[in-house]
Amino acid sequence: MATLADVARRAGVSTATASRIINGSSKPVTDELRTRVLAAVAELRYVPNAHAQMLARSNRNAVGVLVHDVSDPYFAEITRGLQRVATAHGRLVIICNTFREPARELEYIDLLHAHQVAAIVVAGSGYLSSDAETELHERMAAFETTGGRIAVIGRHSHTSDAVLPANEEGGFLAGEHLFELGHTAVGVIAGPAALTTTADRLAGLRRAAEAHGRTLRVVHADFTRDGGEAAATKLLADEPDLTAVAALNDSMAVGALSAMRTCGRNLSVAGFDDMPIARDVTPALTSVRLPLTELGERAMQLALDPPPPGSPPRVEHIRAELIRRESTWPVS
Amino acid sequence: MATLADVARRAGVSTATASRIINGSSKPVTDELRTRVLAAVAELRYVPNAHAQMLARSNRNAVGVLVHDVSDPYFAEITRGLQRVATAHGRLVIICNTFREPARELEYIDLLHAHQVAAIVVAGSGYLSSDAETELHERMAAFETTGGRIAVIGRHSHTSDAVLPANEEGGFLAGEHLFELGHTAVGVIAGPAALTTTADRLAGLRRAAEAHGRTLRVVHADFTRDGGEAAATKLLADEPDLTAVAALNDSMAVGALSAMRTCGRNLSVAGFDDMPIARDVTPALTSVRLPLTELGERAMQLALDPPPPGSPPRVEHIRAELIRRESTWPVS
DNA sequence: CACCTTGAGGTAAGCGCTTTCCTGATACCG
DNA sequence: CGGTATCAGGAAAGCGCTTACCTCAAGGTG
């Protein structure tokens, strides 16, 4: 590896001069030296050592992102928003896939901390209450006391800035829609019970049910398509009189559609998140849209824009919207 | 930020001892000191500065990944494979989204180089020939001369290790399938003409066409669903006698399905990549499966496992397989 | 012409950590 | 009991870079 010293020697200047030329510092330098140094850089294929730079400058440039799984379209879209804003600010984004393992979340927080990132965005539902969850919040706090910034997406926090999708409201919209269509026996394919996202969306659905004097038949799955299919199959078998199903995300709704096809049943289905796939399945999925890219963008903005010191954590709410398609219809 | 020196002072030891204890070096240390140091670490919430560590150890730990767009399911799946292997080896993965801009690819190569990553995986189709492409290969070579490792996915290279999906063969399989079903007028929705992936898949399709004495009606799109829909609409309008369409990826095939629905036409459609969505659209998509996760895994293995010095670049081929579903049928 | 700017470049002190070598002290041997 | 391993720990030299500070010479003043 060519170092700055190599470049300087080759150009016959000091490392200070070489550094200044390469970084375009404001210090004036003769064109003569400038060309010599740049020539040396090119010949030696010199690339500055970012670690040494970070150490010497002690300025933080990168930002870290914690997501459950980038290959999940939900997080893929959020990530896209995060990246857009970060890149626009010239920041390097380090994406960490937690694979939904709380332990890995903790590891990654420390790793990002160690890498001196300027900010960390934690995306994805938290757990209703668990040791790992409190531990996570502790580490996030520790990171913030060292001058780092934290923004969370869809996860409650009373210490960090947060952008919260209207999960409860979205659940209500879905429920309201189904009940207004005249459905009285509505099943719910929920996510893992321990997740706040599940709890919030379910709460909205329950609020709608109560408003109409109904109860819900809830079964828990894991937010995956296949999990949704299995849950739907069970639901269909257990509750023969159901006329509608609300799934707490689109993947599970798609699974439910598939289950219905194999069972030869035909209920109304509502999804959640309005992923791209929603309009391409048959019947096209009625779903609660959450502007995920925007969610990511706002979170990154919060993360990069330091709040006035001493102010309380900022919270932004992102509204949900019901997109009506062909998978829900009035009960006959 | 607490530093190692702070910890050492607090524990009343030298930084050398503190470092050894924290890193679990083999040097023996009394339990007395060990507990004191660990206590100090906890109290000060000390997290070692990764940049300083890298600099001092000068060992490379992270690996970089260049992908066009993580939120594209094609790359999301490859990325998942890459991450699995990297994480299993205890490596940090830095994912860089090039947003399909060649200039950004160059930038990121340098950035990863600067960050002293051990290896870089470049995923995604290259360009048939362009200045940016040769420049990219030059920078990759420069990175390799400094001891870095490079592996490319689905991109030809005569200097670096590569894992190549059988794009040509896959195209052939799709074509063969369609012609065997008796289709004589087959349209193709291709990707951007400048991409090697497009060229390879198309070549396979052409080989099948020639074998059956047919020609193809090709139209180029951009590998996105909406692009595919637009291209299909045009194709249907221009060629009223078409009975089948091959799309060079599933997203565009889904778009084609949608176009057909709005035009009220009903042709056989074959996709490519066998993304999860393929089985959830109606009709379920016949597609050429590429084991993308495996593609990623193999590439990361190549990247992390240094070849015997002086040996030629390794190349692994990943086979394609035709998955028959309901979107293709015999011509009547 | 002595004095002060100013310009152009070099010197060297860190940034936070690892690790080689070194120092005392203690234990062990013939 | 002198001599040598052995052990626990410290001193300090970097890793590659940035930057505050210094030097030297040339040009500008009164």
mmCIF file of N, CA and C (backbone and C1' of nucleotides) in Angstrom, chain C residues 4-27:
data_model
loop_
_atom_site.group_PDB
_atom_site.id
_atom_site.type_symbol
_atom_site.label_atom_id
_atom_site.label_comp_id
_atom_site.label_asym_id
_atom_site.label_seq_id
_atom_site.Cartn_x
_atom_site.Cartn_y
_atom_site.Cartn_z
ATOM 1 P P DC C 4 9.518 45.214 13.375
ATOM 2 O "O5'" DC C 4 8.308 44.915 12.375
ATOM 3 C "C5'" DC C 4 7.560 46.012 11.861
ATOM 4 C "C4'" DC C 4 6.764 45.555 10.667
ATOM 5 C "C3'" DC C 4 5.956 44.260 10.883
ATOM 6 O "O3'" DC C 4 4.643 44.472 10.392
ATOM 7 C "C1'" DC C 4 7.248 44.080 8.924
ATOM 8 P P DT C 5 3.421 43.831 11.174
ATOM 9 O "O5'" DT C 5 2.627 43.117 10.005
ATOM 10 C "C5'" DT C 5 3.377 42.320 9.084
ATOM 11 C "C4'" DT C 5 2.905 42.599 7.676
ATOM 12 C "C3'" DT C 5 2.003 41.496 7.162
ATOM 13 O "O3'" DT C 5 1.079 42.036 6.231
ATOM 14 C "C1'" DT C 5 4.126 41.443 6.047
ATOM 15 P P DT C 6 -0.271 41.176 5.919
ATOM 16 O "O5'" DT C 6 0.253 40.105 4.860
ATOM 17 C "C5'" DT C 6 0.777 40.565 3.601
ATOM 18 C "C4'" DT C 6 1.520 39.444 2.919
ATOM 19 C "C3'" DT C 6 0.774 38.099 2.919
ATOM 20 O "O3'" DT C 6 0.376 37.841 1.584
ATOM 21 C "C1'" DT C 6 3.115 37.842 3.329
ATOM 22 P P DG C 7 -0.354 36.502 1.175
ATOM 23 O "O5'" DG C 7 0.854 35.607 0.663
ATOM 24 C "C5'" DG C 7 1.786 36.165 -0.270
ATOM 25 C "C4'" DG C 7 2.792 35.105 -0.659
ATOM 26 C "C3'" DG C 7 2.193 33.729 -0.928
ATOM 27 O "O3'" DG C 7 2.938 33.132 -1.980
ATOM 28 C "C1'" DG C 7 3.718 33.562 0.866
ATOM 29 P P DA C 8 2.472 31.769 -2.587
ATOM 30 O "O5'" DA C 8 3.502 30.773 -1.891
ATOM 31 C "C5'" DA C 8 4.859 30.781 -2.320
ATOM 32 C "C4'" DA C 8 5.589 29.633 -1.666
ATOM 33 C "C3'" DA C 8 4.867 28.290 -1.758
ATOM 34 O "O3'" DA C 8 5.829 27.291 -2.021
ATOM 35 C "C1'" DA C 8 5.313 28.792 0.489
ATOM 36 P P DG C 9 5.360 25.850 -2.421
ATOM 37 O "O5'" DG C 9 5.918 25.087 -1.156
ATOM 38 C "C5'" DG C 9 7.334 25.180 -0.915
ATOM 39 C "C4'" DG C 9 7.590 24.820 0.529
ATOM 40 C "C3'" DG C 9 7.105 23.416 0.905
ATOM 41 O "O3'" DG C 9 8.255 22.568 0.974
ATOM 42 C "C1'" DG C 9 6.731 25.036 2.627
ATOM 43 P P DG C 10 8.160 21.059 1.502
ATOM 44 O "O5'" DG C 10 8.665 21.286 3.001
ATOM 45 C "C5'" DG C 10 9.939 21.906 3.208
ATOM 46 C "C4'" DG C 10 10.225 21.999 4.694
ATOM 47 C "C3'" DG C 10 10.196 20.661 5.432
ATOM 48 O "O3'" DG C 10 11.210 20.660 6.428
ATOM 49 C "C1'" DG C 10 8.599 22.117 6.364
ATOM 50 P P DT C 11 11.606 19.293 7.147
ATOM 51 O "O5'" DT C 11 11.370 19.579 8.693
ATOM 52 C "C5'" DT C 11 10.973 20.875 9.128
ATOM 53 C "C4'" DT C 11 10.730 20.814 10.631
ATOM 54 C "C3'" DT C 11 10.845 19.430 11.282
ATOM 55 O "O3'" DT C 11 11.233 19.615 12.626
ATOM 56 C "C1'" DT C 11 8.599 20.137 11.375
ATOM 57 P P DA C 12 11.531 18.391 13.553
ATOM 58 O "O5'" DA C 12 10.132 18.198 14.279
ATOM 59 C "C5'" DA C 12 9.557 19.305 14.983
ATOM 60 C "C4'" DA C 12 8.215 18.896 15.562
ATOM 61 C "C3'" DA C 12 8.181 17.504 16.193
ATOM 62 O "O3'" DA C 12 7.257 17.558 17.248
ATOM 63 C "C1'" DA C 12 6.601 17.575 14.534
ATOM 64 P P DA C 13 7.567 16.835 18.587
ATOM 65 O "O5'" DA C 13 6.222 17.118 19.391
ATOM 66 C "C5'" DA C 13 5.602 18.398 19.277
ATOM 67 C "C4'" DA C 13 4.104 18.218 19.171
ATOM 68 C "C3'" DA C 13 3.554 17.081 20.035
ATOM 69 O "O3'" DA C 13 2.311 17.488 20.576
ATOM 70 C "C1'" DA C 13 2.971 16.700 17.796
ATOM 71 P P DG C 14 1.715 16.760 21.788
ATOM 72 O "O5'" DG C 14 1.809 15.241 21.299
ATOM 73 C "C5'" DG C 14 0.693 14.373 21.426
ATOM 74 C "C4'" DG C 14 -0.434 14.798 20.493
ATOM 75 C "C3'" DG C 14 -1.517 13.730 20.427
ATOM 76 O "O3'" DG C 14 -2.777 14.326 20.596
ATOM 77 C "C1'" DG C 14 -0.626 14.168 18.239
ATOM 78 P P DC C 15 -3.840 13.618 21.467
ATOM 79 O "O5'" DC C 15 -4.737 12.854 20.400
ATOM 80 C "C5'" DC C 15 -5.672 13.542 19.586
ATOM 81 C "C4'" DC C 15 -6.212 12.551 18.586
ATOM 82 C "C3'" DC C 15 -6.450 11.176 19.202
ATOM 83 O "O3'" DC C 15 -7.824 11.060 19.548
ATOM 84 C "C1'" DC C 15 -5.327 11.039 17.050
ATOM 85 P P DG C 16 -8.226 10.614 21.036
ATOM 86 O "O5'" DG C 16 -8.076 9.029 20.972
ATOM 87 C "C5'" DG C 16 -8.877 8.298 20.071
ATOM 88 C "C4'" DG C 16 -8.352 6.888 19.964
ATOM 89 C "C3'" DG C 16 -8.193 6.171 21.300
ATOM 90 O "O3'" DG C 16 -8.834 4.927 21.185
ATOM 91 C "C1'" DG C 16 -6.210 6.001 20.036
ATOM 92 P P DC C 17 -8.815 3.839 22.326
ATOM 93 O "O5'" DC C 17 -7.725 2.842 21.757
ATOM 94 C "C5'" DC C 17 -8.079 2.048 20.638
ATOM 95 C "C4'" DC C 17 -6.849 1.457 20.003
ATOM 96 C "C3'" DC C 17 -6.226 0.305 20.756
ATOM 97 O "O3'" DC C 17 -6.665 -0.903 20.134
ATOM 98 C "C1'" DC C 17 -4.591 1.794 19.833
ATOM 99 P P DT C 18 -6.278 -2.310 20.820
ATOM 100 O "O5'" DT C 18 -4.840 -2.576 20.190
ATOM 101 C "C5'" DT C 18 -4.756 -2.873 18.806
ATOM 102 C "C4'" DT C 18 -3.312 -3.147 18.422
ATOM 103 C "C3'" DT C 18 -2.712 -4.404 19.027
ATOM 104 O "O3'" DT C 18 -1.960 -5.016 17.992
ATOM 105 C "C1'" DT C 18 -1.346 -2.565 19.534
ATOM 106 P P DT C 19 -1.592 -6.577 18.076
ATOM 107 O "O5'" DT C 19 -0.022 -6.526 18.324
ATOM 108 C "C5'" DT C 19 0.727 -5.519 17.665
ATOM 109 C "C4'" DT C 19 2.123 -5.470 18.250
ATOM 110 C "C3'" DT C 19 2.566 -6.727 19.007
ATOM 111 O "O3'" DT C 19 3.937 -6.915 18.744
ATOM 112 C "C1'" DT C 19 2.766 -4.881 20.409
ATOM 113 P P DT C 20 4.546 -8.414 18.636
ATOM 114 O "O5'" DT C 20 6.108 -8.070 18.551
ATOM 115 C "C5'" DT C 20 6.538 -6.941 17.796
ATOM 116 C "C4'" DT C 20 7.580 -6.154 18.581
ATOM 117 C "C3'" DT C 20 8.621 -7.035 19.280
ATOM 118 O "O3'" DT C 20 9.905 -6.552 18.977
ATOM 119 C "C1'" DT C 20 7.672 -5.504 20.801
ATOM 120 P P DC C 21 11.175 -7.568 19.216
ATOM 121 O "O5'" DC C 21 11.785 -6.918 20.531
ATOM 122 C "C5'" DC C 21 12.095 -5.524 20.509
ATOM 123 C "C4'" DC C 21 12.064 -4.968 21.920
ATOM 124 C "C3'" DC C 21 13.018 -5.685 22.889
ATOM 125 O "O3'" DC C 21 13.973 -4.742 23.327
ATOM 126 C "C1'" DC C 21 10.915 -5.212 23.886
ATOM 127 P P DC C 22 15.221 -5.210 24.184
ATOM 128 O "O5'" DC C 22 14.775 -4.681 25.618
ATOM 129 C "C5'" DC C 22 14.294 -3.350 25.733
ATOM 130 C "C4'" DC C 22 13.769 -3.102 27.141
ATOM 131 C "C3'" DC C 22 14.638 -3.700 28.253
ATOM 132 O "O3'" DC C 22 14.932 -2.689 29.194
ATOM 133 C "C1'" DC C 22 12.363 -4.343 28.514
ATOM 134 P P DT C 23 15.998 -3.004 30.369
ATOM 135 O "O5'" DT C 23 15.066 -3.053 31.651
ATOM 136 C "C5'" DT C 23 14.183 -1.973 31.908
ATOM 137 C "C4'" DT C 23 13.303 -2.336 33.090
ATOM 138 C "C3'" DT C 23 14.080 -2.888 34.307
ATOM 139 O "O3'" DT C 23 13.577 -2.253 35.458
ATOM 140 C "C1'" DT C 23 12.357 -4.366 33.714
ATOM 141 P P DG C 24 14.608 -1.701 36.564
ATOM 142 O "O5'" DG C 24 14.052 -2.382 37.878
ATOM 143 C "C5'" DG C 24 13.733 -3.742 37.771
ATOM 144 C "C4'" DG C 24 12.507 -4.018 38.576
ATOM 145 C "C3'" DG C 24 12.843 -4.767 39.851
ATOM 146 O "O3'" DG C 24 11.862 -4.505 40.825
ATOM 147 C "C1'" DG C 24 11.780 -6.213 38.276
ATOM 148 P P DA C 25 12.153 -4.933 42.347
ATOM 149 O "O5'" DA C 25 11.362 -6.309 42.456
ATOM 150 C "C5'" DA C 25 9.959 -6.294 42.179
ATOM 151 C "C4'" DA C 25 9.486 -7.724 42.039
ATOM 152 C "C3'" DA C 25 9.964 -8.653 43.165
ATOM 153 O "O3'" DA C 25 8.825 -9.337 43.668
ATOM 154 C "C1'" DA C 25 10.399 -9.604 41.057
ATOM 155 P P DT C 26 8.854 -9.972 45.094
ATOM 156 O "O5'" DT C 26 8.679 -11.520 44.783
ATOM 157 C "C5'" DT C 26 7.614 -11.927 43.920
ATOM 158 C "C4'" DT C 26 7.984 -13.220 43.236
ATOM 159 C "C3'" DT C 26 8.437 -14.350 44.172
ATOM 160 O "O3'" DT C 26 7.451 -15.365 44.163
ATOM 161 C "C1'" DT C 26 9.722 -14.244 42.168
ATOM 162 P P DA C 27 7.559 -16.618 45.106
ATOM 163 O "O5'" DA C 27 8.131 -17.716 44.110
ATOM 164 C "C5'" DA C 27 7.347 -18.111 43.000
ATOM 165 C "C4'" DA C 27 8.165 -19.038 42.118
ATOM 166 C "C3'" DA C 27 8.645 -20.313 42.811
ATOM 167 O "O3'" DA C 27 8.325 -21.437 41.986
ATOM 168 C "C1'" DA C 27 10.483 -19.163 41.794
#
